[in-house]
mmCIF file of C-alpha atoms in Angstrom:
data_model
loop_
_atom_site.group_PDB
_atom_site.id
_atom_site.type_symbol
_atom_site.label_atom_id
_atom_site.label_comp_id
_atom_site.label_asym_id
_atom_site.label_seq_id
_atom_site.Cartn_x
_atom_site.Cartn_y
_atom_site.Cartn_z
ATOM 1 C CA UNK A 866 -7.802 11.611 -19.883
ATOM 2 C CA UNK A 867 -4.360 11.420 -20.585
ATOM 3 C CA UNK A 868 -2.036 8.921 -18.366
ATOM 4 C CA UNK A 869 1.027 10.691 -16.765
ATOM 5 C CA UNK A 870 3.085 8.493 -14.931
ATOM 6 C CA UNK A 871 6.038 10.606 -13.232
ATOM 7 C CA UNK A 872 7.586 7.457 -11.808
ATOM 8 C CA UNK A 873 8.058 5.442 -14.614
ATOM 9 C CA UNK A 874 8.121 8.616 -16.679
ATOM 10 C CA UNK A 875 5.433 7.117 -18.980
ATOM 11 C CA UNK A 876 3.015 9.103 -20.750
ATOM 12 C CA UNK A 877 -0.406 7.236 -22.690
ATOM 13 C CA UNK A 878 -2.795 9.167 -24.846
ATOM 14 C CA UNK A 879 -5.934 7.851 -26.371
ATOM 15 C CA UNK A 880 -6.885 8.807 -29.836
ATOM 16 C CA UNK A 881 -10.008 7.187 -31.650
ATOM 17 C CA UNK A 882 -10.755 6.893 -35.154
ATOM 18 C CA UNK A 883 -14.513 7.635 -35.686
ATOM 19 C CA UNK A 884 -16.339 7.729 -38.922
ATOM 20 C CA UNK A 885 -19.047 6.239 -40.871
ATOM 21 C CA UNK A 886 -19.351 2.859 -41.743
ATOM 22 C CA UNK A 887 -16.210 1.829 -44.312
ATOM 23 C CA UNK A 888 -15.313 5.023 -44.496
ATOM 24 C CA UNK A 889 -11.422 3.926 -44.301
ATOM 25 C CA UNK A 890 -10.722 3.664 -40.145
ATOM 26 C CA UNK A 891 -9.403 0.304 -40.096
ATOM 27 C CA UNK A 892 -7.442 1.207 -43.347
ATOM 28 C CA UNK A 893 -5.837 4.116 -41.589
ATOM 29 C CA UNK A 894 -4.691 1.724 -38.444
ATOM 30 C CA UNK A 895 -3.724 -0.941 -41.087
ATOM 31 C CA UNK A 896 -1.461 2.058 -43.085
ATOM 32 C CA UNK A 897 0.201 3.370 -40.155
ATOM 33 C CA UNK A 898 0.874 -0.565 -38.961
ATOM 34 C CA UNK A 899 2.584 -1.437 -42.183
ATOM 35 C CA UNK A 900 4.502 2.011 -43.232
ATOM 36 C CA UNK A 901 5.736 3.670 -40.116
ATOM 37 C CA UNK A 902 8.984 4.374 -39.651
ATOM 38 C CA UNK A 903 9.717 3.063 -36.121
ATOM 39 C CA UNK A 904 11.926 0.738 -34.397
ATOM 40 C CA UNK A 905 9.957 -2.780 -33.909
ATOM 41 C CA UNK A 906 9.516 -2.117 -30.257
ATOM 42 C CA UNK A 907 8.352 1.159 -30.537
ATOM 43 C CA UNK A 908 5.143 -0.462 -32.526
ATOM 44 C CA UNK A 909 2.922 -2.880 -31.267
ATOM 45 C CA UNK A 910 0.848 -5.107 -32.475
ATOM 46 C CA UNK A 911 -2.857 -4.371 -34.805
ATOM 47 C CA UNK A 912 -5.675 -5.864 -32.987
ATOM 48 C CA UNK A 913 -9.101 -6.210 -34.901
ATOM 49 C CA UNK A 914 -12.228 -7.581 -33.398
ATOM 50 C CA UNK A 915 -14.000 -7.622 -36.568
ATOM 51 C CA UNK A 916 -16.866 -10.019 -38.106
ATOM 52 C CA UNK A 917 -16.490 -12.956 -40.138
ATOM 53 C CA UNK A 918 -17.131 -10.281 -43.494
ATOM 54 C CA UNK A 919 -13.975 -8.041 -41.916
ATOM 55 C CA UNK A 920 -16.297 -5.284 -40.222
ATOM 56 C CA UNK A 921 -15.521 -4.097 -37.196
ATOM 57 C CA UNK A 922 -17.370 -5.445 -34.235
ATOM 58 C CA UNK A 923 -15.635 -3.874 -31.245
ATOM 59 C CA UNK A 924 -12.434 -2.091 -32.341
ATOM 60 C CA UNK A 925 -9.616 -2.278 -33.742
ATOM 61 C CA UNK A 926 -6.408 -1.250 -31.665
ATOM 62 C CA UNK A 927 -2.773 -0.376 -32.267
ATOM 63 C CA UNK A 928 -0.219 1.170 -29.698
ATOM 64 C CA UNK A 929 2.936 3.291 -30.564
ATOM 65 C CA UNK A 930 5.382 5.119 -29.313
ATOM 66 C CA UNK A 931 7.614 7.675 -29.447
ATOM 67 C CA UNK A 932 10.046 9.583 -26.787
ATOM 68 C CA UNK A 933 8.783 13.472 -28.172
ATOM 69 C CA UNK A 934 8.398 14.651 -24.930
ATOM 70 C CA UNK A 935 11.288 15.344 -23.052
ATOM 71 C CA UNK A 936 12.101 12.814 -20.263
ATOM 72 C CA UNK A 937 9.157 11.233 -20.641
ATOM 73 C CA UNK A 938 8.290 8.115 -23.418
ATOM 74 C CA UNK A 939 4.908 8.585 -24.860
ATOM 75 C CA UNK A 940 2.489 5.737 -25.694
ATOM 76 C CA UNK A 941 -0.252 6.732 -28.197
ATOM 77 C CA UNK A 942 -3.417 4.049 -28.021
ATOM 78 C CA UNK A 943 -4.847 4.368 -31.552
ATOM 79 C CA UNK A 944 -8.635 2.878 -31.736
ATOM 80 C CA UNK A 945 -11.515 2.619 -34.271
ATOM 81 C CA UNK A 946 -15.325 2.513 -33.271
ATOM 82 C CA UNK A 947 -17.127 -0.045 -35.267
ATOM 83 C CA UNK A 948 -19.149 2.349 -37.663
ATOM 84 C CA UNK A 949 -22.385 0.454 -38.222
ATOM 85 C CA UNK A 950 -25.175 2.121 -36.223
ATOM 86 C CA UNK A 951 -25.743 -1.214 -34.714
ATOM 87 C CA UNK A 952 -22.802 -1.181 -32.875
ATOM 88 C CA UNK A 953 -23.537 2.521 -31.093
ATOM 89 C CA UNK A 954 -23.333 0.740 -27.987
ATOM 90 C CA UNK A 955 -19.472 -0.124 -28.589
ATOM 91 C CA UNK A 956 -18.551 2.921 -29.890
ATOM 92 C CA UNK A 957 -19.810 4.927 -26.701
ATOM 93 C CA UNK A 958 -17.542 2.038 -25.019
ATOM 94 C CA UNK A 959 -14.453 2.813 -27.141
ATOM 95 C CA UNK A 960 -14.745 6.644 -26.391
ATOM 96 C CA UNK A 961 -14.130 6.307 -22.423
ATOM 97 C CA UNK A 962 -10.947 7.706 -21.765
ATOM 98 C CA UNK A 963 -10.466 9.461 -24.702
ATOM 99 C CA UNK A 964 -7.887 12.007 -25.467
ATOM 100 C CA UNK A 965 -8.462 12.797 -29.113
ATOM 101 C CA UNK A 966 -10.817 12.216 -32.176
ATOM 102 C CA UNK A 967 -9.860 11.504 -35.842
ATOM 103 C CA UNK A 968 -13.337 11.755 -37.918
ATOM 104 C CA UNK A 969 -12.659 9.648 -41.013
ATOM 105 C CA UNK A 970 -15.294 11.225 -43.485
ATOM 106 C CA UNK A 971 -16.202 9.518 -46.687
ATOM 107 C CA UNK A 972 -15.685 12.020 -49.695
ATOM 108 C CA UNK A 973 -18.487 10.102 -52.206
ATOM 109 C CA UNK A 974 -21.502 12.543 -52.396
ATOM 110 C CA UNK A 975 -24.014 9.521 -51.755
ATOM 111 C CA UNK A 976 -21.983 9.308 -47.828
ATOM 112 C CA UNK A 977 -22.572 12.821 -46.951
ATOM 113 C CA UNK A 978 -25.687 11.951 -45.114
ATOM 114 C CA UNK A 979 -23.954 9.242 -43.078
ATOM 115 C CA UNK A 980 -21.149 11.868 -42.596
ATOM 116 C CA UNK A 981 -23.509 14.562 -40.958
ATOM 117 C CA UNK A 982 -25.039 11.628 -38.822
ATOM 118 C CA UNK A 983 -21.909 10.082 -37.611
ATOM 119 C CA UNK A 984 -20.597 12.961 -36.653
ATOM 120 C CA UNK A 985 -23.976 14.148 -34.621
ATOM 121 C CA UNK A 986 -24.061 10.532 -33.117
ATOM 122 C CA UNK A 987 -20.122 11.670 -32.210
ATOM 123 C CA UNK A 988 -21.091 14.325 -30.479
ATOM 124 C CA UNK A 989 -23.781 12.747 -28.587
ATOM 125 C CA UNK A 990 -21.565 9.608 -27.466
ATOM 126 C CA UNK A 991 -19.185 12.400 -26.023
ATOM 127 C CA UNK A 992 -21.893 13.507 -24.064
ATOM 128 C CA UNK A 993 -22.885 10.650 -22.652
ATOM 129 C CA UNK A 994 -19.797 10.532 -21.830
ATOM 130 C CA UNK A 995 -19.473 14.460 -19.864
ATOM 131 C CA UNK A 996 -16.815 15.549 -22.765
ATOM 132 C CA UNK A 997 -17.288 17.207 -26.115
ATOM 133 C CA UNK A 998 -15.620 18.363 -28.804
ATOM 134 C CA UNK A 999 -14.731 22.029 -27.138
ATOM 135 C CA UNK A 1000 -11.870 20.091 -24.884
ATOM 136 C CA UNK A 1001 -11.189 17.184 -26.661
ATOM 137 C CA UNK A 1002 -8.658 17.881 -29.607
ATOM 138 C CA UNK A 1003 -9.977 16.651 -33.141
ATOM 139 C CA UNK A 1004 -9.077 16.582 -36.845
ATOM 140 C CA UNK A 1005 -10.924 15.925 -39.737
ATOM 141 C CA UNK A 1006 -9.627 13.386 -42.497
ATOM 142 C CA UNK A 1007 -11.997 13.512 -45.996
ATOM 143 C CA UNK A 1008 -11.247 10.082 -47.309
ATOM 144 C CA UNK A 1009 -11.551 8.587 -50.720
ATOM 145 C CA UNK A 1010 -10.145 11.520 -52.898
ATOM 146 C CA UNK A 1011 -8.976 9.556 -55.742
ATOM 147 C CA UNK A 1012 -12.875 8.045 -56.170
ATOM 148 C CA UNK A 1013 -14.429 9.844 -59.362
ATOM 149 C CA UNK A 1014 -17.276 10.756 -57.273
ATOM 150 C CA UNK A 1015 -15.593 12.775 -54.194
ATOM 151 C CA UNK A 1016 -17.691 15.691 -53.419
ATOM 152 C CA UNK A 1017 -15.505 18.909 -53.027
ATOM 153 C CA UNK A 1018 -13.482 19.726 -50.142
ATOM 154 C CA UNK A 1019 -15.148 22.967 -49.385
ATOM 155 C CA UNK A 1020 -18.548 21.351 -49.761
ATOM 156 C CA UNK A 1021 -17.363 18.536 -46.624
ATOM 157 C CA UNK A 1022 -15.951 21.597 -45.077
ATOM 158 C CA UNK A 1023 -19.514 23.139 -44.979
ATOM 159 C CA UNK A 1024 -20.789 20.237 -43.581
ATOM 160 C CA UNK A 1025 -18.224 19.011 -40.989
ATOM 161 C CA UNK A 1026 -15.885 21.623 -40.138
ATOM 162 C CA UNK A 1027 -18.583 24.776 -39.562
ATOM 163 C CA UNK A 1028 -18.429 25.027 -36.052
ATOM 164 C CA UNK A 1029 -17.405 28.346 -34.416
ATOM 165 C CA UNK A 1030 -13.135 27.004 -34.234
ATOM 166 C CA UNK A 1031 -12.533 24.960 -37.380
ATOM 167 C CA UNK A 1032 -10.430 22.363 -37.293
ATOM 168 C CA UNK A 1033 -7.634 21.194 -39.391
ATOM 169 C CA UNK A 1034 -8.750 18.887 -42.377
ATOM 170 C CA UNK A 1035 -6.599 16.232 -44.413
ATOM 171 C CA UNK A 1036 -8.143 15.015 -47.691
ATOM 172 C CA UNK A 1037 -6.461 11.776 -47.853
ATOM 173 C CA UNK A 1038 -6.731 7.899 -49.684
ATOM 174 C CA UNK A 1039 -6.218 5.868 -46.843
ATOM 175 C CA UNK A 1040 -5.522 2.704 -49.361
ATOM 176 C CA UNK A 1041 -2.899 4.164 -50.720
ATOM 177 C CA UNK A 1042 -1.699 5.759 -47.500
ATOM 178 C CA UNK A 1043 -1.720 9.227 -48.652
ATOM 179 C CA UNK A 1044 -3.099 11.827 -45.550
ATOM 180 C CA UNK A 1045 -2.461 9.180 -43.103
ATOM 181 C CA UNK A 1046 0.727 10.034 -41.601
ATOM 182 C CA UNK A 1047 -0.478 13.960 -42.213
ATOM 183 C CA UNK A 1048 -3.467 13.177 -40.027
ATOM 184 C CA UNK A 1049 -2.000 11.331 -37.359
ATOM 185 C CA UNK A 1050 0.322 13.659 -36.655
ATOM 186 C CA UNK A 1051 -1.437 16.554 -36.267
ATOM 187 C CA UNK A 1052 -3.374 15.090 -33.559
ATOM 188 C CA UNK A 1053 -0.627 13.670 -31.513
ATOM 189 C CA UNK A 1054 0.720 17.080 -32.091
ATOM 190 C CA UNK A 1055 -2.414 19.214 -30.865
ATOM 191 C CA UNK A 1056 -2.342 16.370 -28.002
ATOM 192 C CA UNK A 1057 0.312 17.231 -26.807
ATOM 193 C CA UNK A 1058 0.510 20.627 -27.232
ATOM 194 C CA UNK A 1059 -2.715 20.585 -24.678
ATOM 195 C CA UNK A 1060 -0.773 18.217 -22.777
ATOM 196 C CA UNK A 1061 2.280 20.755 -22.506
ATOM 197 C CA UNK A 1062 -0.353 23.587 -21.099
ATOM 198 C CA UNK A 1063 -2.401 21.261 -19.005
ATOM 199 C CA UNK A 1064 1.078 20.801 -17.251
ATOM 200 C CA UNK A 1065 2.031 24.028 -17.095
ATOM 201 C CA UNK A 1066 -0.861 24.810 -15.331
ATOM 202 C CA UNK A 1067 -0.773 22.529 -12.827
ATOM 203 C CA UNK A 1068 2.482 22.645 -12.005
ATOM 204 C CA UNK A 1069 2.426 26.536 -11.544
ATOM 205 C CA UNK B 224 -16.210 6.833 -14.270
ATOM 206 C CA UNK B 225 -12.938 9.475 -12.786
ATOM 207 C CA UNK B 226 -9.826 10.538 -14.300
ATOM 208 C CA UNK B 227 -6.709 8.824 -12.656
ATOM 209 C CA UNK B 228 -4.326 11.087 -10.641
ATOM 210 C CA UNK B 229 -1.485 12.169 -11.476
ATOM 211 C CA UNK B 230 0.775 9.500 -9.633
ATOM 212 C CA UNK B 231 4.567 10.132 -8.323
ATOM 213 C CA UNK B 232 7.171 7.990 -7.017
ATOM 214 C CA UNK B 233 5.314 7.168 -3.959
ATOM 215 C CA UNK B 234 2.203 6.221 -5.788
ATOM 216 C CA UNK B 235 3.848 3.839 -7.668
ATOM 217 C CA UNK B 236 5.795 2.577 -4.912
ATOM 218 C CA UNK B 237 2.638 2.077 -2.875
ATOM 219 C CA UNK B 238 0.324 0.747 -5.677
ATOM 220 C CA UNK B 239 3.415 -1.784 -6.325
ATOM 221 C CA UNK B 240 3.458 -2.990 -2.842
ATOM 222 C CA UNK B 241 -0.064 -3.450 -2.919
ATOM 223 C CA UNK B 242 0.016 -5.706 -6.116
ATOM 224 C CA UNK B 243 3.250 -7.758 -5.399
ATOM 225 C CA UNK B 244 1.883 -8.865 -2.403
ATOM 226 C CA UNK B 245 -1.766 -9.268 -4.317
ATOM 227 C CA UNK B 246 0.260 -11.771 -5.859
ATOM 228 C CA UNK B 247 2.509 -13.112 -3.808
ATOM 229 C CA UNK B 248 -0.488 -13.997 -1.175
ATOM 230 C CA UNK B 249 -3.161 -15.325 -4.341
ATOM 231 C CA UNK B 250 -0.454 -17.317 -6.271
ATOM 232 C CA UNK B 251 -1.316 -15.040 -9.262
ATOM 233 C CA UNK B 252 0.841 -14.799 -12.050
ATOM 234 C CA UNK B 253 0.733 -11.030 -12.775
ATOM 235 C CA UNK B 254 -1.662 -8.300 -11.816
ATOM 236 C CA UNK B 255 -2.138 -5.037 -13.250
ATOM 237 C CA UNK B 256 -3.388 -2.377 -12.508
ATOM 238 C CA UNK B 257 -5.257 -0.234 -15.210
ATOM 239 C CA UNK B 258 -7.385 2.448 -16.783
ATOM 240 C CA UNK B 259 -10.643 2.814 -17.773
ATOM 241 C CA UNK B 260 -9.256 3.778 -21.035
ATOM 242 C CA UNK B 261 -7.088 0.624 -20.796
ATOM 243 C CA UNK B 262 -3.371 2.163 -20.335
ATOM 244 C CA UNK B 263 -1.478 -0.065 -17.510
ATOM 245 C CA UNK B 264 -0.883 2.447 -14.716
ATOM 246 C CA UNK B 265 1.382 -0.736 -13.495
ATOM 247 C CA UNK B 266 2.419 -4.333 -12.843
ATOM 248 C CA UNK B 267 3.695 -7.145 -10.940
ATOM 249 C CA UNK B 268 4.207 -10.616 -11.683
ATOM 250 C CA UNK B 269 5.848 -12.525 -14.673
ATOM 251 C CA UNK B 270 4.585 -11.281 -17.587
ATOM 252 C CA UNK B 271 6.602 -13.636 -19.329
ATOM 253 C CA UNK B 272 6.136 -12.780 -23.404
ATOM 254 C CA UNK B 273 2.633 -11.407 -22.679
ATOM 255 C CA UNK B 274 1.588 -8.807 -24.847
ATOM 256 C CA UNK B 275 0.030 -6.968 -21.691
ATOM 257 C CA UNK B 276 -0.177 -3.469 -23.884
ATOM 258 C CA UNK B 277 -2.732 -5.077 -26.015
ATOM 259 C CA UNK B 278 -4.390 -6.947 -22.594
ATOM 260 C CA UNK B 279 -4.882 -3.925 -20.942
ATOM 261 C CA UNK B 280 -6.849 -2.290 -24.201
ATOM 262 C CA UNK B 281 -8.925 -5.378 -24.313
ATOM 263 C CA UNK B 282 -9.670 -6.298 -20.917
ATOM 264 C CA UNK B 283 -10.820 -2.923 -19.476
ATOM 265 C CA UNK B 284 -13.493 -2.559 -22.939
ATOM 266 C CA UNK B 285 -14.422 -6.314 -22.397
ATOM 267 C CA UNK B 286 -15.364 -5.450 -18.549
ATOM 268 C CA UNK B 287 -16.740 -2.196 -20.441
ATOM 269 C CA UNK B 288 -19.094 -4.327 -22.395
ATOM 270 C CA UNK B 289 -19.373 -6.467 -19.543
ATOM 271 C CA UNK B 290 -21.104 -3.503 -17.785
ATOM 272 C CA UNK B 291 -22.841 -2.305 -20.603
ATOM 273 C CA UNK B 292 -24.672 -5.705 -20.978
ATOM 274 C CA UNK B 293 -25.363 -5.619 -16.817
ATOM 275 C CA UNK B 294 -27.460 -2.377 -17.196
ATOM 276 C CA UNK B 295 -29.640 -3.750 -20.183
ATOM 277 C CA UNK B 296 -30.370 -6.916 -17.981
ATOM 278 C CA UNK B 297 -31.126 -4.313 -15.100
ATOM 279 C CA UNK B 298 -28.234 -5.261 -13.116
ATOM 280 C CA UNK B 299 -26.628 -2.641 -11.805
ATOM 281 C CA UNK B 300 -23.793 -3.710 -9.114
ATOM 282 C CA UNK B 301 -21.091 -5.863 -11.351
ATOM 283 C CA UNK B 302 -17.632 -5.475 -10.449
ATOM 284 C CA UNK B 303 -15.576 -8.597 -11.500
ATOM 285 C CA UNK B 304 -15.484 -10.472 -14.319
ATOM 286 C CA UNK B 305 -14.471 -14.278 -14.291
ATOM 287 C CA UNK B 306 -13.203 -15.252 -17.714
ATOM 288 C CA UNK B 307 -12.341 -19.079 -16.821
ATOM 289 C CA UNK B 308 -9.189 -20.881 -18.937
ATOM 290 C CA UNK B 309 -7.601 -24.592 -18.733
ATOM 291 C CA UNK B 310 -3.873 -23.320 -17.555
ATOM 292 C CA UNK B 311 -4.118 -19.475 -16.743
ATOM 293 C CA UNK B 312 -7.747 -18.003 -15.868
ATOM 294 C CA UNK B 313 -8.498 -14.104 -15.984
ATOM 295 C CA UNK B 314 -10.356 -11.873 -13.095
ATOM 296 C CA UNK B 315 -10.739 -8.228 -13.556
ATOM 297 C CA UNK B 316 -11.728 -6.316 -10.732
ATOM 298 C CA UNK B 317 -13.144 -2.807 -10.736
ATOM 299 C CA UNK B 318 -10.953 -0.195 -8.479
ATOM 300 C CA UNK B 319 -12.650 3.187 -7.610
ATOM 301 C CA UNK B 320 -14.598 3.325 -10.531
ATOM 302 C CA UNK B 321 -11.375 4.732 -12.245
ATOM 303 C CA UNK B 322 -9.871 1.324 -13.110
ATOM 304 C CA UNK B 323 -9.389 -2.356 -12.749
ATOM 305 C CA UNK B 324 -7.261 -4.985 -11.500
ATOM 306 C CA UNK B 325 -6.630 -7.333 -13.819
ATOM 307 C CA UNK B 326 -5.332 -10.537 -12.459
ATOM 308 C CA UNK B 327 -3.778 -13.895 -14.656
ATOM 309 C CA UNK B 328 -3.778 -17.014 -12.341
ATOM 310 C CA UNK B 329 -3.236 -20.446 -12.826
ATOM 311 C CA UNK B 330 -6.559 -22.085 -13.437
ATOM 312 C CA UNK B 331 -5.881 -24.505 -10.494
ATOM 313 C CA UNK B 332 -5.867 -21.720 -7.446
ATOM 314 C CA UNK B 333 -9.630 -21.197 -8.243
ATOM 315 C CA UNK B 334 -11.349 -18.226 -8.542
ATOM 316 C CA UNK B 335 -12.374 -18.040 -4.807
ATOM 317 C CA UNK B 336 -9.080 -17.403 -3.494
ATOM 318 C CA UNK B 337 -8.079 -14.652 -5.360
ATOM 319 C CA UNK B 338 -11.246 -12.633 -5.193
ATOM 320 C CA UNK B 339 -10.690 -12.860 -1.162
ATOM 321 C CA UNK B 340 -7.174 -11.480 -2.005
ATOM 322 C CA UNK B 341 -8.137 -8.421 -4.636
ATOM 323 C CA UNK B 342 -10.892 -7.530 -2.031
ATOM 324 C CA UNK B 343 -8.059 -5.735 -0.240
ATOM 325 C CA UNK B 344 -5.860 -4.945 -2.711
ATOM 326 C CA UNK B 345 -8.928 -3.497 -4.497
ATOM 327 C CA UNK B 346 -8.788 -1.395 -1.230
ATOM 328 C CA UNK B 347 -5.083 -0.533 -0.904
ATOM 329 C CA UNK B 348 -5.078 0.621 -4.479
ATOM 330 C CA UNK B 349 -8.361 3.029 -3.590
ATOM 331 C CA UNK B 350 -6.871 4.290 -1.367
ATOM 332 C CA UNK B 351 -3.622 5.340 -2.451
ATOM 333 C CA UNK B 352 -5.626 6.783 -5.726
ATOM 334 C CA UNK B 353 -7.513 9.312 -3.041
ATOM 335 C CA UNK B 354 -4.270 10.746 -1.567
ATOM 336 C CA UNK B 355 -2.913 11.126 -4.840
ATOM 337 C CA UNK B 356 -6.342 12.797 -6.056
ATOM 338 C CA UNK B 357 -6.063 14.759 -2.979
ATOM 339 C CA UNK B 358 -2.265 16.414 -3.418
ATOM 340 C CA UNK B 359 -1.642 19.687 -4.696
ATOM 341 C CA UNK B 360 0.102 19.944 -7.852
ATOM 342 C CA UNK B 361 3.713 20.168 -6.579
ATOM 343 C CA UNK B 362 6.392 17.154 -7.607
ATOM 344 C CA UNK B 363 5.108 17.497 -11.490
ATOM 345 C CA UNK B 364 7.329 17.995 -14.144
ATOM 346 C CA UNK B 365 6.745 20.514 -16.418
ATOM 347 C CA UNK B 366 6.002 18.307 -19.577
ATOM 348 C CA UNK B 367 8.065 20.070 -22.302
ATOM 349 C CA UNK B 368 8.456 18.693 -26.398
ATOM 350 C CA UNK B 369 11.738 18.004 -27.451
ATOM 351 C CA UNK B 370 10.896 17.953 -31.304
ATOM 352 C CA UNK B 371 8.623 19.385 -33.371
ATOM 353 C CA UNK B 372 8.926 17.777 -36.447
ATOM 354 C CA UNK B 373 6.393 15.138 -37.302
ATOM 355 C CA UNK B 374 6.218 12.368 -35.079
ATOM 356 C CA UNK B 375 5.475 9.472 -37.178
ATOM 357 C CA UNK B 376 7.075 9.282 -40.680
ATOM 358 C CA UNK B 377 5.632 6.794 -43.588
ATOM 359 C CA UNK B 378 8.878 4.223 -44.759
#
């Protein structure tokens, strides 16, 4: 549900983070905060509504922007859903409006459970919702590769990324940053290549 | 819950006029208009050094949870929230079921005057959001990238 404002030549997208609980969403927000490479108004401020114990309770939020598309500066709304079951009631709050997914998978084999879960409880949220994941563009990041006890890629791939299209897939250490900036562009990049032909479209 | 429109010139002249004189009429402070996904479609007022990026994202998931709590209490019809302050106050209005109106006041207008105000501008905004549901597809740019290298690169 992407925002295009012709007057003020504005465009906002919506991307969540979604994942299992401490699965490294609020690491990748924190990552991209503190290492991008973008002029200090192009970068706003990292919002957390977390607990006392630094779990997420709402979301946490950070908006950025960049001038990519031709006339137009784009604003990208990055969220997280709070990934304690708990909290399911948030998370279907946090998905209104939403123009892509990030899943944030934890790689340790004892997680893949909570993996398959998340991402059914994903699915069903985006139902609620009237949206799922055949128009909404998503990407796949399998956090916590450096841990001794990652399970291998092709073994999350059977898991997560089995449906009919697959999607790409980023193994990544959010802690130390690495598959962040890999991850978050690719989806602004399938955004707004769907963007691009959405306007196309209409326009014709 | 509805997409928003794409909006033109005129939309955002209209939806303007509509919230400057909101606020010129209320006393408000600023008033914005915005998403369900919490993007500011637009404003008027004095922002001053608000961070209203961050108060959209947060005010249209706390009248979000605000509904979300309505339904479990079997309430079914809320469509303002009232979040009372010492020197500036809060009311968020819903619009269409597409947005809100999210209005900062001085605490000493009282709530009662402004909600008479929004009622209409809640109106205006509705219905300038129908005609621009309603147009055909001309007067849109053809959104085009102008690089495709990455967008966001680590320091």
């Amino acid at each position: 549900m992407a925002l295009i404002n012709q007057a003020t030549k504005e465009i906002q997208l919506k991307i969540v983070y979604y994942g299992p609980p401490q699965g490294g969403k609020t690491t990748n927000l924190e990552k991209v905060h503190a290492e991008v490479d973008a002029p200090p108004d192009a970068k706003g401020k990292l919002t957390s509504l977390a607990t006392n114990s630094d779990r997420t309770l709402f979301f946490d939020f950070l908006p950025i922007e960049t001038t990519v598309v031709r006339g137009f500066k784009t604003k990208f709304q990055l969220f997280t859903v709070p990934g304690q079951v708990i909290y399911n009631t948030t998370r279907q709050l946090v998905l209104r409006g939403v123009d892509g997914l990030v899943f944030v998978a934890d790689s340790q084999y004892e997680k893949m459970e909570e993996n398959v879960q998340t991402f059914a409880n994903m699915i069903q949220n985006l139902e609620t919702l009237n949206q799922s994941l055949e128009n909404i563009p998503y990407v796949l990041q399998y956090n916590k590769r450096d841990l001794p006890n990652a399970a291998p890629v092709d073994y999350l791939d059977f898991l997560l990324n089995n449906r009919e299209t697959q999607v790409p897939a980023f193994g990544s250490s959010a802690v130390a940053g690495e598959g962040v900036f890999e991850t978050l562009n690719m989806i602004t990049r399938m955004l707004l290549h769907k963007l691009v032909t959405e306007s196309a479209r209409k326009a014709a | 819950m509805f997409d928003l429109p794409f909006l033109i010139d005129e939309d955002i002249a209209a939806l303007n006029a509509a919230l400057g004189d909101f606020a010129l009429a209320s006393g408000a402070r600023l008033a914005l208009l915005i998403d369900v996904g919490g993007f500011i479609v637009t404003q008027q007022g004095d922002a001053g050094d608000m961070d209203t990026t961050t108060l959209g994202a947060l005010a249209a998931n706390n009248f979000a949870a605000t509904q979300a709590i309505a339904k479990i209490i079997e309430e079914h019809s809320v469509s303002s929230l009232y979040q009372e302050g010492k020197v500036n106050s809060l009311l968020i209005q819903s619009v269409a079921d597409c947005g809100f109106l999210a209005v900062v006041f001085p605490s000493e207008l009282g709530v009662g005057s402004v909600k008479f105000y929004a009622q209409d501008t809640v109106a205006r905004i509705a219905a300038q959001l129908a005609a621009a549901r309603s147009r055909p597809g001309q007067g849109l740019d053809t959104l085009e990238v102008a690089d495709n290298g990455p967008l966001f690169r680590r320091k």
